[in-house]
Amino acid sequence: MLVDSPPEPRAETAPAPPTRRAVRVLGLLVAVVVLVLVASASIAIGAKGLSVGQVWHGLFHDTGTYGDVVVDERLSRTVLGLLAGAALGLSGAVLQALTRNPLADPGLLGINAGASAAVVTAITYLGVTSLSGYVWFAFLGAAVVGALVWFLGGSRGATPVRLALAGTAISAALYGYLQAVMITDQAALGKMRFWTVGSLSSATDSTITQVLPFFLAGTLLALGLARPLNAVALGDDTARALGADLDRTRALSMLAATVLCGAATAACGPIAFVGLMVPHAVRSFTGPDLRWILPYATVLSPVLLLGADVVGRVVARPAELQVGIITALVGGPAFIFLVRRRRTAQP
């Protein structure tokens, strides 16, 4: 009689490790959740203490005191913080790829200096006093300097080194002009002191409406440059071999960075470290692929900006510390830590 032998036990198959793409997608979803939480905190927390119920009532039901505080003040500055943070992060990531310099930021090409110089000129010599006037002059100054840097950097023959040198030289000249004007004109100094720090507290629906088209256009352009910028990052010869149009990519990258940084600076004033630190930190997780760096920078840069704004509202109650001060205080040590960690990780 034949007896069937017992079936051999099957070796258990180890679960496949998650792919790098899946990890990146999951990380991006987590970043979006964090952004929603920080944006909610920006609406709920302020220099004026309100309960959760009062915030909810002011947001959806009240047009009185609570509505004025929550909707007209906190909601507007939260929306502006979302837009400006994304713009600064994207422009920083694009410029770091364009110049092949992980320490590049929007200030490297003189865009912040151009916006600030235009606002000082408008205040001192043209009598502009309203925020709506600042926005357009700041954006015009950023655009003019961006075009000048592109021209001095060699236009169609521009290289990362030439662009960086041209931006540095123009920035130095414009900041000298700024100091000269503000020292000799006390009225201009008083009006500029608040704007040059960088703040979201003056956000209004009008300001958001004026700069929103520039934010949207710059964001779409920057995200669309991910693939050609990946090729540019490999070097000019390799990029040409891959079929990339270097002149077109550099020109569009300059345009995207100028539009994004110019709009953010026009609406909020110059804010340091957001465009520098966030893309640098993101790169340690995503790797050098701009197809992931740009979306991550778009999401996480507003987290930093809005988080800093919330901190500035509560640490000096009932007064406020402007967000530009907080980003500088937090961003400097944090960026030093990131750089040291990256150097330690290298063989």
mmCIF file of N, CA and C in Angstrom, residues 270-340:
data_model
loop_
_atom_site.group_PDB
_atom_site.id
_atom_site.type_symbol
_atom_site.label_atom_id
_atom_site.label_comp_id
_atom_site.label_asym_id
_atom_site.label_seq_id
_atom_site.Cartn_x
_atom_site.Cartn_y
_atom_site.Cartn_z
ATOM 1 N N PRO A 270 11.766 90.476 1.990
ATOM 2 C CA PRO A 270 12.768 89.410 1.870
ATOM 3 C C PRO A 270 12.788 88.519 3.105
ATOM 4 N N ILE A 271 12.622 87.224 2.908
ATOM 5 C CA ILE A 271 12.628 86.238 3.987
ATOM 6 C C ILE A 271 13.764 85.263 3.715
ATOM 7 N N ALA A 272 14.677 85.155 4.670
ATOM 8 C CA ALA A 272 15.893 84.371 4.472
ATOM 9 C C ALA A 272 15.694 82.912 4.863
ATOM 10 N N PHE A 273 16.548 82.064 4.316
ATOM 11 C CA PHE A 273 16.773 80.670 4.691
ATOM 12 C C PHE A 273 15.715 79.686 4.210
ATOM 13 N N VAL A 274 14.505 80.120 3.872
ATOM 14 C CA VAL A 274 13.495 79.152 3.431
ATOM 15 C C VAL A 274 13.910 78.525 2.105
ATOM 16 N N GLY A 275 14.249 79.364 1.125
ATOM 17 C CA GLY A 275 14.662 78.849 -0.174
ATOM 18 C C GLY A 275 16.015 78.181 -0.162
ATOM 19 N N LEU A 276 16.794 78.401 0.872
ATOM 20 C CA LEU A 276 18.109 77.784 0.993
ATOM 21 C C LEU A 276 18.044 76.453 1.721
ATOM 22 N N MET A 277 17.369 76.437 2.868
ATOM 23 C CA MET A 277 17.444 75.286 3.756
ATOM 24 C C MET A 277 16.541 74.139 3.335
ATOM 25 N N VAL A 278 15.313 74.433 2.932
ATOM 26 C CA VAL A 278 14.361 73.353 2.663
ATOM 27 C C VAL A 278 14.801 72.480 1.490
ATOM 28 N N PRO A 279 15.148 73.047 0.318
ATOM 29 C CA PRO A 279 15.614 72.155 -0.762
ATOM 30 C C PRO A 279 16.851 71.355 -0.378
ATOM 31 N N HIS A 280 17.728 71.968 0.403
ATOM 32 C CA HIS A 280 18.932 71.263 0.838
ATOM 33 C C HIS A 280 18.571 70.082 1.737
ATOM 34 N N ALA A 281 17.617 70.288 2.667
ATOM 35 C CA ALA A 281 17.190 69.210 3.557
ATOM 36 C C ALA A 281 16.439 68.132 2.790
ATOM 37 N N VAL A 282 15.604 68.535 1.846
ATOM 38 C CA VAL A 282 14.811 67.584 1.063
ATOM 39 C C VAL A 282 15.719 66.669 0.253
ATOM 40 N N ARG A 283 16.789 67.217 -0.278
ATOM 41 C CA ARG A 283 17.680 66.444 -1.137
ATOM 42 C C ARG A 283 18.290 65.253 -0.400
ATOM 43 N N SER A 284 18.484 65.371 0.909
ATOM 44 C CA SER A 284 19.054 64.270 1.676
ATOM 45 C C SER A 284 18.099 63.082 1.749
ATOM 46 N N PHE A 285 16.800 63.307 1.511
ATOM 47 C CA PHE A 285 15.809 62.230 1.544
ATOM 48 C C PHE A 285 15.459 61.737 0.141
ATOM 49 N N THR A 286 15.293 62.657 -0.786
ATOM 50 C CA THR A 286 14.835 62.283 -2.123
ATOM 51 C C THR A 286 15.972 61.916 -3.061
ATOM 52 N N GLY A 287 17.202 62.337 -2.744
ATOM 53 C CA GLY A 287 18.276 62.209 -3.705
ATOM 54 C C GLY A 287 18.274 63.389 -4.660
ATOM 55 N N PRO A 288 19.061 63.343 -5.722
ATOM 56 C CA PRO A 288 19.223 64.510 -6.594
ATOM 57 C C PRO A 288 18.127 64.684 -7.643
ATOM 58 N N ASP A 289 17.131 63.822 -7.667
ATOM 59 C CA ASP A 289 16.107 63.862 -8.710
ATOM 60 C C ASP A 289 15.178 65.050 -8.488
ATOM 61 N N LEU A 290 15.198 66.018 -9.428
ATOM 62 C CA LEU A 290 14.357 67.217 -9.304
ATOM 63 C C LEU A 290 12.874 66.888 -9.408
ATOM 64 N N ARG A 291 12.506 65.761 -9.991
ATOM 65 C CA ARG A 291 11.104 65.381 -10.079
ATOM 66 C C ARG A 291 10.501 65.135 -8.702
ATOM 67 N N TRP A 292 11.353 64.871 -7.711
ATOM 68 C CA TRP A 292 10.889 64.712 -6.335
ATOM 69 C C TRP A 292 11.260 65.900 -5.472
ATOM 70 N N ILE A 293 12.413 66.499 -5.714
ATOM 71 C CA ILE A 293 12.836 67.642 -4.898
ATOM 72 C C ILE A 293 11.834 68.781 -5.009
ATOM 73 N N LEU A 294 11.390 69.082 -6.230
ATOM 74 C CA LEU A 294 10.491 70.223 -6.421
ATOM 75 C C LEU A 294 9.143 70.032 -5.721
ATOM 76 N N PRO A 295 8.456 68.889 -5.862
ATOM 77 C CA PRO A 295 7.204 68.727 -5.108
ATOM 78 C C PRO A 295 7.402 68.768 -3.592
ATOM 79 N N TYR A 296 8.466 68.126 -3.102
ATOM 80 C CA TYR A 296 8.716 68.157 -1.663
ATOM 81 C C TYR A 296 8.979 69.583 -1.181
ATOM 82 N N ALA A 297 9.779 70.336 -1.935
ATOM 83 C CA ALA A 297 10.055 71.721 -1.545
ATOM 84 C C ALA A 297 8.785 72.557 -1.565
ATOM 85 N N THR A 298 7.893 72.278 -2.511
ATOM 86 C CA THR A 298 6.627 73.009 -2.598
ATOM 87 C C THR A 298 5.771 72.797 -1.360
ATOM 88 N N VAL A 299 5.820 71.603 -0.802
ATOM 89 C CA VAL A 299 4.983 71.277 0.357
ATOM 90 C C VAL A 299 5.647 71.661 1.677
ATOM 91 N N LEU A 300 6.946 71.391 1.812
ATOM 92 C CA LEU A 300 7.611 71.566 3.105
ATOM 93 C C LEU A 300 8.055 73.005 3.370
ATOM 94 N N SER A 301 8.295 73.785 2.342
ATOM 95 C CA SER A 301 8.684 75.179 2.576
ATOM 96 C C SER A 301 7.584 75.976 3.273
ATOM 97 N N PRO A 302 6.302 75.834 2.896
ATOM 98 C CA PRO A 302 5.259 76.509 3.681
ATOM 99 C C PRO A 302 5.164 76.004 5.108
ATOM 100 N N VAL A 303 5.519 74.736 5.339
ATOM 101 C CA VAL A 303 5.535 74.231 6.720
ATOM 102 C C VAL A 303 6.512 75.038 7.559
ATOM 103 N N LEU A 304 7.709 75.258 7.035
ATOM 104 C CA LEU A 304 8.701 76.049 7.754
ATOM 105 C C LEU A 304 8.244 77.483 7.939
ATOM 106 N N LEU A 305 7.731 78.094 6.881
ATOM 107 C CA LEU A 305 7.355 79.505 6.953
ATOM 108 C C LEU A 305 6.175 79.717 7.900
ATOM 109 N N LEU A 306 5.134 78.918 7.776
ATOM 110 C CA LEU A 306 3.972 79.076 8.652
ATOM 111 C C LEU A 306 4.305 78.687 10.086
ATOM 112 N N GLY A 307 5.126 77.646 10.264
ATOM 113 C CA GLY A 307 5.538 77.278 11.616
ATOM 114 C C GLY A 307 6.305 78.394 12.295
ATOM 115 N N ALA A 308 7.209 79.027 11.552
ATOM 116 C CA ALA A 308 7.949 80.165 12.102
ATOM 117 C C ALA A 308 7.023 81.330 12.417
ATOM 118 N N ASP A 309 6.019 81.543 11.584
ATOM 119 C CA ASP A 309 5.067 82.631 11.826
ATOM 120 C C ASP A 309 4.256 82.377 13.089
ATOM 121 N N VAL A 310 3.838 81.128 13.310
ATOM 122 C CA VAL A 310 3.091 80.790 14.532
ATOM 123 C C VAL A 310 3.962 81.016 15.766
ATOM 124 N N VAL A 311 5.213 80.591 15.690
ATOM 125 C CA VAL A 311 6.126 80.803 16.817
ATOM 126 C C VAL A 311 6.288 82.291 17.105
ATOM 127 N N GLY A 312 6.428 83.089 16.056
ATOM 128 C CA GLY A 312 6.587 84.527 16.241
ATOM 129 C C GLY A 312 5.382 85.186 16.889
ATOM 130 N N ARG A 313 4.194 84.606 16.717
ATOM 131 C CA ARG A 313 2.995 85.190 17.325
ATOM 132 C C ARG A 313 2.891 84.916 18.814
ATOM 133 N N VAL A 314 3.433 83.790 19.266
ATOM 134 C CA VAL A 314 3.199 83.384 20.662
ATOM 135 C C VAL A 314 4.364 83.690 21.594
ATOM 136 N N VAL A 315 5.580 83.844 21.081
ATOM 137 C CA VAL A 315 6.724 84.020 21.979
ATOM 138 C C VAL A 315 6.800 85.411 22.569
ATOM 139 N N ALA A 316 6.132 86.376 21.958
ATOM 140 C CA ALA A 316 6.229 87.760 22.443
ATOM 141 C C ALA A 316 4.849 88.369 22.681
ATOM 142 N N ARG A 317 3.859 87.535 23.008
ATOM 143 C CA ARG A 317 2.511 88.048 23.245
ATOM 144 C C ARG A 317 2.526 89.169 24.278
ATOM 145 N N PRO A 318 1.698 90.206 24.068
ATOM 146 C CA PRO A 318 0.719 90.411 22.993
ATOM 147 C C PRO A 318 1.313 90.982 21.703
ATOM 148 N N ALA A 319 2.637 91.219 21.674
ATOM 149 C CA ALA A 319 3.278 91.686 20.446
ATOM 150 C C ALA A 319 3.637 90.471 19.575
ATOM 151 N N GLU A 320 4.303 90.717 18.472
ATOM 152 C CA GLU A 320 4.707 89.647 17.559
ATOM 153 C C GLU A 320 6.150 89.854 17.124
ATOM 154 N N LEU A 321 6.819 88.732 16.862
ATOM 155 C CA LEU A 321 8.101 88.767 16.160
ATOM 156 C C LEU A 321 7.845 88.413 14.710
ATOM 157 N N GLN A 322 8.385 89.185 13.799
ATOM 158 C CA GLN A 322 8.126 88.952 12.380
ATOM 159 C C GLN A 322 8.749 87.628 11.929
ATOM 160 N N VAL A 323 8.108 87.021 10.938
ATOM 161 C CA VAL A 323 8.517 85.690 10.515
ATOM 162 C C VAL A 323 9.945 85.682 9.980
ATOM 163 N N GLY A 324 10.392 86.792 9.360
ATOM 164 C CA GLY A 324 11.761 86.845 8.866
ATOM 165 C C GLY A 324 12.792 86.730 9.967
ATOM 166 N N ILE A 325 12.463 87.235 11.169
ATOM 167 C CA ILE A 325 13.369 87.120 12.311
ATOM 168 C C ILE A 325 13.451 85.673 12.782
ATOM 169 N N ILE A 326 12.296 85.008 12.842
ATOM 170 C CA ILE A 326 12.258 83.624 13.324
ATOM 171 C C ILE A 326 12.981 82.690 12.357
ATOM 172 N N THR A 327 12.752 82.847 11.060
ATOM 173 C CA THR A 327 13.433 81.979 10.104
ATOM 174 C C THR A 327 14.947 82.164 10.153
ATOM 175 N N ALA A 328 15.393 83.395 10.412
ATOM 176 C CA ALA A 328 16.835 83.624 10.523
ATOM 177 C C ALA A 328 17.404 82.984 11.788
ATOM 178 N N LEU A 329 16.677 83.130 12.909
ATOM 179 C CA LEU A 329 17.148 82.565 14.169
ATOM 180 C C LEU A 329 17.168 81.039 14.144
ATOM 181 N N VAL A 330 16.132 80.441 13.544
ATOM 182 C CA VAL A 330 16.047 78.988 13.488
ATOM 183 C C VAL A 330 16.843 78.435 12.309
ATOM 184 N N GLY A 331 16.781 79.125 11.178
ATOM 185 C CA GLY A 331 17.390 78.606 9.966
ATOM 186 C C GLY A 331 18.898 78.549 10.006
ATOM 187 N N GLY A 332 19.537 79.533 10.626
ATOM 188 C CA GLY A 332 20.996 79.539 10.671
ATOM 189 C C GLY A 332 21.573 78.303 11.354
ATOM 190 N N PRO A 333 21.241 78.060 12.640
ATOM 191 C CA PRO A 333 21.760 76.856 13.304
ATOM 192 C C PRO A 333 21.316 75.558 12.636
ATOM 193 N N ALA A 334 20.064 75.503 12.174
ATOM 194 C CA ALA A 334 19.573 74.279 11.534
ATOM 195 C C ALA A 334 20.348 73.994 10.249
ATOM 196 N N PHE A 335 20.643 75.034 9.492
ATOM 197 C CA PHE A 335 21.367 74.824 8.246
ATOM 198 C C PHE A 335 22.804 74.384 8.523
ATOM 199 N N ILE A 336 23.429 74.957 9.539
ATOM 200 C CA ILE A 336 24.780 74.521 9.915
ATOM 201 C C ILE A 336 24.779 73.046 10.289
ATOM 202 N N PHE A 337 23.741 72.618 11.025
ATOM 203 C CA PHE A 337 23.625 71.207 11.403
ATOM 204 C C PHE A 337 23.494 70.322 10.174
ATOM 205 N N LEU A 338 22.672 70.737 9.207
ATOM 206 C CA LEU A 338 22.491 69.942 7.997
ATOM 207 C C LEU A 338 23.789 69.817 7.203
ATOM 208 N N VAL A 339 24.511 70.925 7.100
ATOM 209 C CA VAL A 339 25.770 70.894 6.353
ATOM 210 C C VAL A 339 26.788 69.996 7.039
ATOM 211 N N ARG A 340 26.897 70.094 8.361
ATOM 212 C CA ARG A 340 27.856 69.261 9.106
ATOM 213 C C ARG A 340 27.474 67.790 9.006
#
